[in-house]
Short mmCIF file of C-alpha atoms and ligand atoms in Angstrom, two decimals:
data_model
loop_
_atom_site.label_atom_id
_atom_site.label_comp_id
_atom_site.label_asym_id
_atom_site.label_seq_id
_atom_site.Cartn_x
_atom_site.Cartn_y
_atom_site.Cartn_z
CA MET A 1 -0.01 -0.24 0.08
CA PRO A 2 1.53 3.45 -0.74
CA THR A 3 2.21 5.95 1.94
CA THR A 4 2.89 9.48 2.44
CA ASP A 5 6.29 8.19 2.06
CA TYR A 6 6.03 8.13 -2.00
CA TYR A 7 9.66 8.56 -3.14
CA ASP A 8 11.31 5.99 0.20
CA ILE A 9 12.54 9.51 1.47
CA GLU A 10 13.38 6.77 4.24
CA ARG A 11 16.29 5.61 2.60
CA GLU A 12 17.44 8.73 2.63
CA LEU A 13 17.78 9.05 6.61
CA SER A 14 19.99 7.56 9.46
CA PRO A 15 19.63 4.83 11.83
CA GLU A 16 19.41 8.16 14.51
CA GLU A 17 16.76 10.77 12.52
CA ARG A 18 14.64 7.35 12.23
CA LEU A 19 14.48 6.75 15.41
CA ILE A 20 14.55 10.10 16.59
CA ARG A 21 11.06 10.58 14.42
CA ASP A 22 9.89 7.28 15.15
CA THR A 23 9.18 8.12 18.80
CA VAL A 24 8.10 11.06 18.70
CA ARG A 25 5.61 9.60 15.94
CA LYS A 26 4.68 6.76 19.66
CA PHE A 27 4.81 9.96 22.39
CA VAL A 28 2.19 12.13 19.32
CA THR A 29 0.33 9.46 18.45
CA ASN A 30 -0.28 7.91 22.60
CA GLU A 31 0.16 10.02 24.72
CA PHE A 32 -1.08 12.99 22.47
CA GLN A 33 -3.80 12.34 20.38
CA PRO A 34 -5.74 11.07 23.07
CA VAL A 35 -6.37 14.72 24.51
CA ILE A 36 -6.15 17.23 21.67
CA ARG A 37 -9.93 16.64 20.90
CA GLU A 38 -10.97 18.30 23.71
CA HIS A 39 -8.40 20.98 24.41
CA PHE A 40 -9.00 22.33 21.00
CA ARG A 41 -12.85 22.60 22.01
CA ALA A 42 -11.65 24.00 25.32
CA GLY A 43 -9.00 26.44 24.11
CA THR A 44 -6.33 25.12 25.67
CA PHE A 45 -2.62 23.17 25.66
CA PRO A 46 -2.27 20.38 27.22
CA VAL A 47 0.24 21.76 29.48
CA GLU A 48 1.08 18.68 31.47
CA CYS A 49 3.23 17.52 28.14
CA ILE A 50 5.35 20.41 28.60
CA PRO A 51 7.92 18.06 30.80
CA LYS A 52 6.94 15.07 28.48
CA LEU A 53 8.59 17.20 25.95
CA GLY A 54 11.88 18.33 27.64
CA GLU A 55 12.33 14.66 28.96
CA MET A 56 12.65 13.63 25.61
CA GLY A 57 14.66 16.34 24.61
CA LEU A 58 12.10 18.15 22.34
CA LEU A 59 12.71 21.44 23.24
CA GLY A 60 15.81 23.37 21.65
CA ALA A 61 16.17 19.18 19.89
CA ASN A 62 18.67 21.47 17.25
CA LEU A 63 20.91 23.12 19.98
CA SER A 64 23.94 22.98 21.13
CA GLY A 65 25.45 23.04 24.63
CA TYR A 66 24.33 24.38 28.43
CA GLY A 67 22.81 19.92 28.51
CA LEU A 68 21.02 20.58 24.78
CA PRO A 69 21.15 17.66 22.69
CA GLY A 70 22.53 19.31 19.47
CA ILE A 71 20.30 16.78 17.44
CA ASN A 72 21.16 17.43 13.35
CA ASN A 73 18.32 19.25 11.46
CA VAL A 74 17.18 16.93 9.37
CA ALA A 75 16.47 15.05 12.25
CA TYR A 76 14.93 18.12 14.27
CA GLY A 77 13.15 18.15 11.07
CA LEU A 78 11.45 15.90 12.07
CA VAL A 79 10.20 16.00 14.84
CA MET A 80 8.29 19.51 13.98
CA GLN A 81 7.15 17.13 11.03
CA GLU A 82 5.59 14.69 13.84
CA LEU A 83 4.38 17.03 16.58
CA GLU A 84 2.69 19.48 14.11
CA HIS A 85 1.21 15.56 12.59
CA GLY A 86 -0.87 15.56 16.45
CA ASP A 87 -1.56 19.49 15.94
CA SER A 88 -0.26 22.83 14.57
CA GLY A 89 -0.44 23.86 18.46
CA LEU A 90 2.23 21.47 19.40
CA ARG A 91 4.84 21.81 16.93
CA SER A 92 3.80 25.73 17.85
CA PHE A 93 4.81 25.59 21.81
CA ALA A 94 8.26 23.59 20.04
CA SER A 95 9.00 26.23 17.50
CA VAL A 96 8.76 29.23 19.85
CA GLN A 97 10.23 27.54 23.21
CA GLY A 98 12.58 26.35 21.04
CA SER A 99 13.64 28.41 17.98
CA LEU A 100 12.44 31.42 18.82
CA VAL A 101 13.39 32.27 22.41
CA MET A 102 15.73 28.95 23.31
CA TYR A 103 17.77 30.59 20.25
CA ALA A 104 17.78 34.06 20.94
CA ILE A 105 18.84 33.38 24.52
CA LEU A 106 21.92 31.49 23.19
CA THR A 107 22.28 33.30 20.07
CA PHE A 108 22.07 36.94 22.00
CA GLY A 109 22.03 36.69 25.50
CA SER A 110 24.80 36.79 27.51
CA GLU A 111 26.52 33.54 29.52
CA ALA A 112 24.44 34.62 33.02
CA GLN A 113 21.45 34.18 30.87
CA LYS A 114 22.15 31.56 29.56
CA GLU A 115 23.89 29.84 32.11
CA ARG A 116 20.20 30.34 33.87
CA TRP A 117 17.55 29.81 31.58
CA LEU A 118 18.95 27.12 28.95
CA PRO A 119 18.17 23.93 31.15
CA LEU A 120 15.09 25.38 32.11
CA LEU A 121 13.83 25.45 28.77
CA GLY A 122 15.01 22.47 27.65
CA THR A 123 13.91 20.23 30.36
CA GLY A 124 10.07 22.37 30.51
CA LYS A 125 10.72 23.61 33.88
CA ALA A 126 10.25 27.03 32.83
CA VAL A 127 8.23 28.03 29.20
CA GLY A 128 9.39 31.04 27.15
CA CYS A 129 7.29 33.54 25.39
CA TYR A 130 8.33 35.49 22.22
CA GLY A 131 6.98 38.81 21.42
CA LEU A 132 7.98 40.00 19.01
CA THR A 133 4.33 41.37 16.73
CA GLU A 134 2.26 44.84 18.84
CA PRO A 135 -0.92 45.52 17.89
CA ASP A 136 -0.11 47.74 14.75
CA PHE A 137 2.08 46.48 14.12
CA GLY A 138 2.51 42.82 12.21
CA SER A 139 4.50 42.10 8.82
CA ASP A 140 6.07 45.38 9.87
CA PRO A 141 7.80 44.69 12.89
CA ASP A 142 10.95 47.70 12.06
CA GLY A 143 7.70 50.53 12.55
CA MET A 144 6.91 48.75 16.55
CA LYS A 145 6.55 51.32 18.69
CA THR A 146 8.01 49.02 22.38
CA LYS A 147 9.78 51.07 23.98
CA ALA A 148 12.90 50.64 26.62
CA LYS A 149 14.54 53.90 28.40
CA ARG A 150 18.03 53.62 30.38
CA ASP A 151 16.72 53.92 33.79
CA GLY A 152 19.13 54.39 36.59
CA LYS A 153 21.30 50.73 37.00
CA GLY A 154 17.79 49.09 34.22
CA TYR A 155 15.43 49.51 31.59
CA VAL A 156 12.05 50.74 31.59
CA LEU A 157 10.00 49.42 29.44
CA ASN A 158 6.73 50.64 27.83
CA GLY A 159 4.09 49.25 25.07
CA SER A 160 2.36 46.44 23.75
CA LYS A 161 2.82 42.89 21.62
CA MET A 162 -0.22 40.89 20.94
CA TRP A 163 -0.48 37.75 19.49
CA ILE A 164 2.17 35.98 21.24
CA THR A 165 1.96 32.67 21.62
CA ASN A 166 2.73 30.42 25.37
CA GLY A 167 1.56 34.53 26.46
CA GLY A 168 -0.04 33.82 29.63
CA ILE A 169 2.33 30.27 30.83
CA ALA A 170 5.89 31.91 30.24
CA ASP A 171 8.03 32.68 32.46
CA VAL A 172 10.24 34.38 30.88
CA ALA A 173 9.07 36.59 27.85
CA VAL A 174 11.80 37.59 24.91
CA ILE A 175 10.58 41.07 24.44
CA TRP A 176 11.79 43.20 21.47
CA ALA A 177 11.70 47.31 21.87
CA LYS A 178 13.53 50.29 20.89
CA LEU A 179 16.47 52.08 22.97
CA ASP A 180 17.05 54.88 21.73
CA GLY A 181 15.62 53.82 17.85
CA VAL A 182 17.38 50.78 17.99
CA ILE A 183 15.54 47.33 18.67
CA ARG A 184 17.12 45.38 21.16
CA GLY A 185 16.09 42.66 22.83
CA PHE A 186 15.02 42.27 27.37
CA LEU A 187 14.34 39.70 28.83
CA VAL A 188 11.44 39.59 30.93
CA GLU A 189 10.14 37.72 34.46
CA LYS A 190 6.78 36.78 34.76
CA GLY A 191 5.43 38.24 37.61
CA THR A 192 7.84 41.39 36.87
CA ALA A 193 5.43 44.93 38.04
CA GLY A 194 3.63 46.29 35.13
CA PHE A 195 3.94 42.50 32.69
CA SER A 196 0.98 41.53 32.32
CA ALA A 197 -1.19 38.99 29.74
CA SER A 198 -4.80 38.37 28.57
CA GLU A 199 -4.91 35.86 26.80
CA ILE A 200 -6.58 36.02 22.78
CA LYS A 201 -10.21 33.45 23.83
CA THR A 202 -11.97 34.68 19.82
CA LYS A 203 -9.82 32.32 18.01
CA LEU A 204 -11.46 29.64 15.42
CA SER A 205 -7.88 28.39 14.59
CA LEU A 206 -4.82 26.70 16.57
CA ARG A 207 -7.22 26.20 19.82
CA ALA A 208 -5.13 24.24 20.59
CA SER A 209 -2.46 26.85 22.29
CA PHE A 210 -2.59 29.61 24.27
CA THR A 211 -1.84 32.96 22.37
CA SER A 212 -2.07 36.34 24.45
CA GLU A 213 -2.14 39.94 24.34
CA LEU A 214 0.95 41.85 26.83
CA VAL A 215 1.05 44.23 27.85
CA LEU A 216 3.97 46.94 29.46
CA GLU A 217 3.75 49.20 31.70
CA ASP A 218 6.42 51.15 33.09
CA VAL A 219 8.61 47.43 33.33
CA ARG A 220 11.41 48.01 35.18
CA ILE A 221 13.93 45.39 35.07
CA PRO A 222 17.82 45.01 35.34
CA ASP A 223 20.57 45.76 33.43
CA GLU A 224 20.80 41.93 33.47
CA ASN A 225 17.93 41.06 31.03
CA LEU A 226 19.29 43.54 28.13
CA MET A 227 20.48 40.02 25.76
CA PRO A 228 23.75 42.10 24.75
CA LYS A 229 24.84 41.09 21.53
CA ALA A 230 21.03 41.71 19.92
CA GLU A 231 21.15 44.89 18.10
CA GLY A 232 18.53 45.83 15.34
CA LEU A 233 15.62 44.01 13.17
CA LYS A 234 17.86 41.56 11.57
CA ALA A 235 18.22 39.31 15.54
CA PRO A 236 14.39 38.88 15.97
CA LEU A 237 14.34 37.87 12.12
CA GLN A 238 17.42 35.50 12.68
CA CYS A 239 15.82 33.78 15.04
CA LEU A 240 12.32 33.48 13.31
CA THR A 241 14.52 32.32 10.36
CA GLN A 242 14.99 29.81 12.66
CA GLY A 243 11.45 29.36 13.77
CA ARG A 244 10.35 29.10 9.76
CA TYR A 245 12.57 26.24 9.15
CA GLY A 246 10.28 24.28 11.47
CA VAL A 247 7.86 25.64 10.53
CA ALA A 248 8.43 24.34 6.96
CA TRP A 249 8.52 20.98 7.76
CA GLY A 250 5.60 21.26 10.38
CA ALA A 251 2.85 21.68 7.88
CA LEU A 252 4.12 18.03 6.11
CA GLY A 253 3.09 16.25 9.53
CA SER A 254 -0.81 18.20 8.75
CA ALA A 255 -0.57 17.56 5.01
CA MET A 256 0.37 14.07 5.78
CA ALA A 257 -2.29 13.97 8.50
CA CYS A 258 -5.13 15.28 5.94
CA PHE A 259 -4.33 12.99 2.76
CA GLU A 260 -3.89 9.76 5.31
CA GLU A 261 -7.60 10.43 6.46
CA ALA A 262 -8.35 11.78 2.88
CA LEU A 263 -7.27 7.88 1.84
CA SER A 264 -8.81 5.85 4.58
CA TYR A 265 -11.55 7.68 4.65
CA THR A 266 -12.29 7.41 0.29
CA ARG A 267 -11.59 3.73 1.18
CA GLU A 268 -14.31 2.75 3.36
CA ARG A 269 -16.85 5.25 1.90
CA LYS A 270 -19.13 3.73 -1.23
CA GLN A 271 -21.20 5.99 -2.81
CA PHE A 272 -23.07 4.66 -5.40
CA GLY A 273 -22.87 1.17 -4.97
CA ARG A 274 -18.81 1.54 -4.68
CA PRO A 275 -16.34 2.86 -2.48
CA LEU A 276 -14.91 6.87 -3.24
CA ALA A 277 -12.06 6.39 -3.58
CA SER A 278 -12.60 4.46 -7.06
CA PHE A 279 -14.05 7.64 -8.76
CA GLN A 280 -11.96 8.67 -11.15
CA LEU A 281 -11.95 12.91 -9.18
CA THR A 282 -11.06 11.60 -6.37
CA GLN A 283 -7.90 9.49 -7.84
CA ALA A 284 -6.83 13.28 -8.87
CA LYS A 285 -8.00 14.11 -5.98
CA LEU A 286 -5.14 12.05 -3.96
CA ALA A 287 -2.51 12.15 -6.43
CA ASP A 288 -2.18 15.23 -6.43
CA MET A 289 -1.74 15.33 -2.42
CA VAL A 290 0.38 12.89 -2.77
CA THR A 291 2.80 14.66 -5.45
CA GLU A 292 2.52 18.06 -3.54
CA ILE A 293 3.38 15.92 -1.10
CA THR A 294 6.36 14.29 -2.01
CA LYS A 295 7.62 17.71 -3.42
CA ALA A 296 7.12 19.19 -0.45
CA GLN A 297 9.70 16.28 1.60
CA LEU A 298 12.20 17.15 -0.93
CA LEU A 299 12.30 20.10 -0.25
CA CYS A 300 12.43 19.95 2.93
CA LEU A 301 14.89 17.40 3.35
CA LYS A 302 17.52 19.21 1.00
CA LEU A 303 16.90 22.74 3.08
CA GLY A 304 18.24 20.10 6.61
CA ARG A 305 21.16 19.14 4.56
CA LEU A 306 21.78 22.46 3.62
CA LYS A 307 21.43 23.77 7.13
CA ASP A 308 23.56 20.97 8.39
CA ALA A 309 26.15 21.78 6.36
CA GLY A 310 26.21 25.48 7.56
CA ALA A 311 24.38 26.21 3.93
CA MET A 312 21.19 27.60 4.01
CA ARG A 313 19.93 30.84 3.48
CA HIS A 314 17.27 32.88 4.38
CA THR A 315 15.21 32.88 0.94
CA GLN A 316 15.44 29.21 0.75
CA VAL A 317 13.44 28.82 4.05
CA SER A 318 10.99 31.63 2.61
CA LEU A 319 10.56 29.87 -0.35
CA ALA A 320 10.27 26.50 1.84
CA LYS A 321 7.35 27.89 4.72
CA ARG A 322 5.75 29.29 1.75
CA ASN A 323 5.41 26.24 -0.46
CA ASN A 324 4.79 24.10 2.38
CA VAL A 325 1.85 25.97 4.50
CA ARG A 326 0.17 27.26 0.95
CA MET A 327 0.82 23.09 0.07
CA ALA A 328 -0.59 21.93 3.43
CA LEU A 329 -3.47 24.36 3.13
CA GLU A 330 -4.94 23.08 -0.09
CA ILE A 331 -4.36 19.65 0.62
CA ALA A 332 -6.57 20.44 4.47
CA ARG A 333 -9.12 21.88 2.33
CA THR A 334 -9.73 19.35 -0.40
CA ALA A 335 -9.91 16.71 2.95
CA ARG A 336 -12.15 18.66 4.22
CA GLY A 337 -14.37 18.15 0.93
CA MET A 338 -14.02 14.24 0.32
CA LEU A 339 -14.66 14.08 3.59
CA GLY A 340 -18.18 15.57 2.54
CA ALA A 341 -19.78 16.47 6.18
CA ASN A 342 -18.11 14.68 7.90
CA GLY A 343 -15.44 16.15 7.22
CA ILE A 344 -16.77 19.67 9.47
CA SER A 345 -17.14 17.46 12.63
CA ASP A 346 -14.08 17.08 15.36
CA GLU A 347 -14.62 13.49 15.00
CA TYR A 348 -12.15 14.34 11.87
CA PRO A 349 -8.54 15.71 12.79
CA VAL A 350 -9.07 17.12 9.05
CA MET A 351 -10.98 20.56 9.71
CA ARG A 352 -8.97 20.98 12.96
CA HIS A 353 -5.38 20.99 10.90
CA MET A 354 -7.37 23.15 7.89
CA CYS A 355 -8.31 26.24 10.77
CA ASN A 356 -4.84 26.18 12.51
CA LEU A 357 -2.10 25.73 8.93
CA GLU A 358 -4.83 29.34 8.94
CA SER A 359 -2.21 30.59 11.59
CA VAL A 360 0.37 28.51 10.62
CA GLU A 361 0.24 30.33 6.66
CA THR A 362 -0.25 34.38 8.78
CA TYR A 363 1.91 33.95 11.42
CA GLU A 364 6.33 33.72 10.58
CA GLY A 365 5.70 35.66 7.96
CA THR A 366 2.61 35.24 5.70
CA TYR A 367 2.43 34.01 2.05
CA GLU A 368 2.70 37.39 0.98
CA ILE A 369 5.63 38.21 3.15
CA HIS A 370 8.00 35.64 2.10
CA THR A 371 6.72 36.38 -1.88
CA LEU A 372 8.65 39.24 -1.73
CA ILE A 373 11.35 38.07 -0.13
CA LEU A 374 11.68 35.58 -2.74
CA GLY A 375 10.96 38.71 -5.03
CA LYS A 376 13.66 41.10 -3.69
CA ASP A 377 16.11 37.81 -3.83
CA LEU A 378 15.26 37.20 -7.55
CA THR A 379 15.32 40.87 -8.61
CA GLY A 380 17.04 42.93 -6.58
CA PHE A 381 14.36 44.95 -5.91
CA ASP A 382 13.64 45.77 -2.01
CA SER A 383 9.03 45.96 -2.28
CA LEU A 384 9.34 46.31 1.47
CA VAL A 385 11.41 49.17 1.99
CA GLY A 386 8.93 52.63 3.45
CA ILE A 387 8.24 54.84 1.53
C1 FAD B 401 -1.81 32.50 16.34
C2 FAD B 401 -1.40 33.43 16.25
C3 FAD B 401 -0.08 33.17 17.00
C4 FAD B 401 1.25 33.77 16.98
N1 FAD B 401 2.61 34.31 17.82
C5 FAD B 401 2.99 35.15 17.65
C6 FAD B 401 3.83 34.99 18.48
O1 FAD B 401 4.31 33.93 19.08
N2 FAD B 401 4.86 35.85 18.92
C7 FAD B 401 4.96 37.56 17.82
O2 FAD B 401 5.57 37.89 17.85
N3 FAD B 401 3.99 36.89 16.92
C8 FAD B 401 2.65 36.36 16.79
N4 FAD B 401 2.08 35.69 16.24
C9 FAD B 401 1.89 37.22 15.74
C10 FAD B 401 2.78 37.05 13.53
O3 FAD B 401 3.47 36.36 13.11
C11 FAD B 401 1.72 38.44 12.39
O4 FAD B 401 0.07 37.52 12.82
C12 FAD B 401 2.34 38.02 11.85
O5 FAD B 401 3.45 38.44 11.01
C13 FAD B 401 1.05 39.17 10.63
O6 FAD B 401 0.71 40.00 11.55
P1 FAD B 401 -0.79 40.93 11.52
O7 FAD B 401 -1.46 39.95 11.91
O8 FAD B 401 0.07 42.06 11.67
O9 FAD B 401 -1.39 40.83 10.19
P2 FAD B 401 -1.01 41.95 8.50
O10 FAD B 401 1.03 42.87 8.94
O11 FAD B 401 -1.45 43.49 8.71
O12 FAD B 401 -0.79 41.83 6.99
C14 FAD B 401 -1.93 41.35 7.03
C15 FAD B 401 -2.42 40.87 5.91
O13 FAD B 401 -1.94 42.26 4.51
C16 FAD B 401 -0.96 41.63 3.93
N5 FAD B 401 0.81 42.47 3.42
C17 FAD B 401 1.11 42.68 4.52
N6 FAD B 401 2.12 43.12 4.23
C18 FAD B 401 1.78 43.27 2.57
C19 FAD B 401 2.40 44.10 1.75
N7 FAD B 401 3.76 44.92 1.84
N8 FAD B 401 2.39 43.39 0.35
C20 FAD B 401 1.10 42.35 -0.23
N9 FAD B 401 0.15 42.89 1.27
C21 FAD B 401 1.19 42.24 2.95
C22 FAD B 401 -0.16 39.99 4.90
O14 FAD B 401 0.41 39.44 3.89
C23 FAD B 401 -1.80 39.86 5.35
O15 FAD B 401 -2.53 38.50 4.59
C24 FAD B 401 0.98 35.06 16.03
C25 FAD B 401 0.12 34.74 15.03
C26 FAD B 401 -0.86 34.09 15.34
C27 FAD B 401 -2.27 34.00 14.18
#
């Protein structure tokens, strides 16, 4: 029976990469799948998974030092794929914690910040969030209004951040703010006076994930909470490249879950006296799906090998994020239709994935923003320069 590994990409993976993937698949199947539907309905994240993700070494898994696992980037990508096969909310948790927060601290933080936070975040004993987006500045973060001011022996932060994953449960927030007009990164700890998070309860997408608005009102933090090595927009964008890499792999997981469901459903479900899968229109849809999944798998594998070789360009990540998320969204929408009325029920995972992917298409750079990044790379004309 053909599977979602139509080109036998399995052969390209090392025994260690396969083992890591299979371990995550088992965890997602046995421990996450049974609870996801209730969490999606309730609009909550299964926080009991956090220490387990830590125990399995899945938080900041591709980072090294400070007790972190330092697995290669293909293995890391496979982790993201398997987590998102469960739900985009689970992969988002791991992406934000590892690729955005831990990567930021590892790359831009002081020695004391790394020693304090990386072991806690890597084991899931602490949760982090990444505050870049603001109510009025999403695709254009350079315009951010959040400001830091030097004040005696520290800084005072004022502003607000919007759509922040894990915001309400985070022990530490990476907050990007302008200090004398230059974007800098600050660590703001839970409970700091003037710092508050309120849950966004209106989401119809990524429901099994906490998303918050953060408000900073005269938040005083000491000198040592400034990440010394981050200066300018390129610092948060460098973190986003890491996040987007994981998103490109994660989208594969959602696409594969939807394809698998559409295939098994149409093989079973009979109309006009025969299985839906026996009709040519259905077969064309399945053929298109597996073709797109296979292309995206090859793209991810090559991107991962380039990353491991230190040869990956951020524009290549844009291409993969843009392609794979749109591909997954289209597969999810098609699969939704193929399940008929059952497709809209949460008895099946398809519409949950479809709704989630609407967020995944928007965050970490929208489809349009990645199009413009590629456009600039190809033509040399930057359409995103402010006028
Ligand atoms: C569930 C969820 C979780 C998130 N988690 C985080 C997080 O943890 N941390 C964080 O900092 N942010 C987070 N975000 C925010 C996310 O990164 C932003 O939503 C995203 O960058 C887009 O910004 P925006 O929503 O303000 O849309 P806008 O920037 O207002 O864009 C609206 C539309 O206009 C299009 N557009 C914008 N500029 C152009 C242009 N020049 N040309 C053509 N079209 C354009 C966009 O592509 C989009 O379709 C999250 C978002 C969601 C939905």
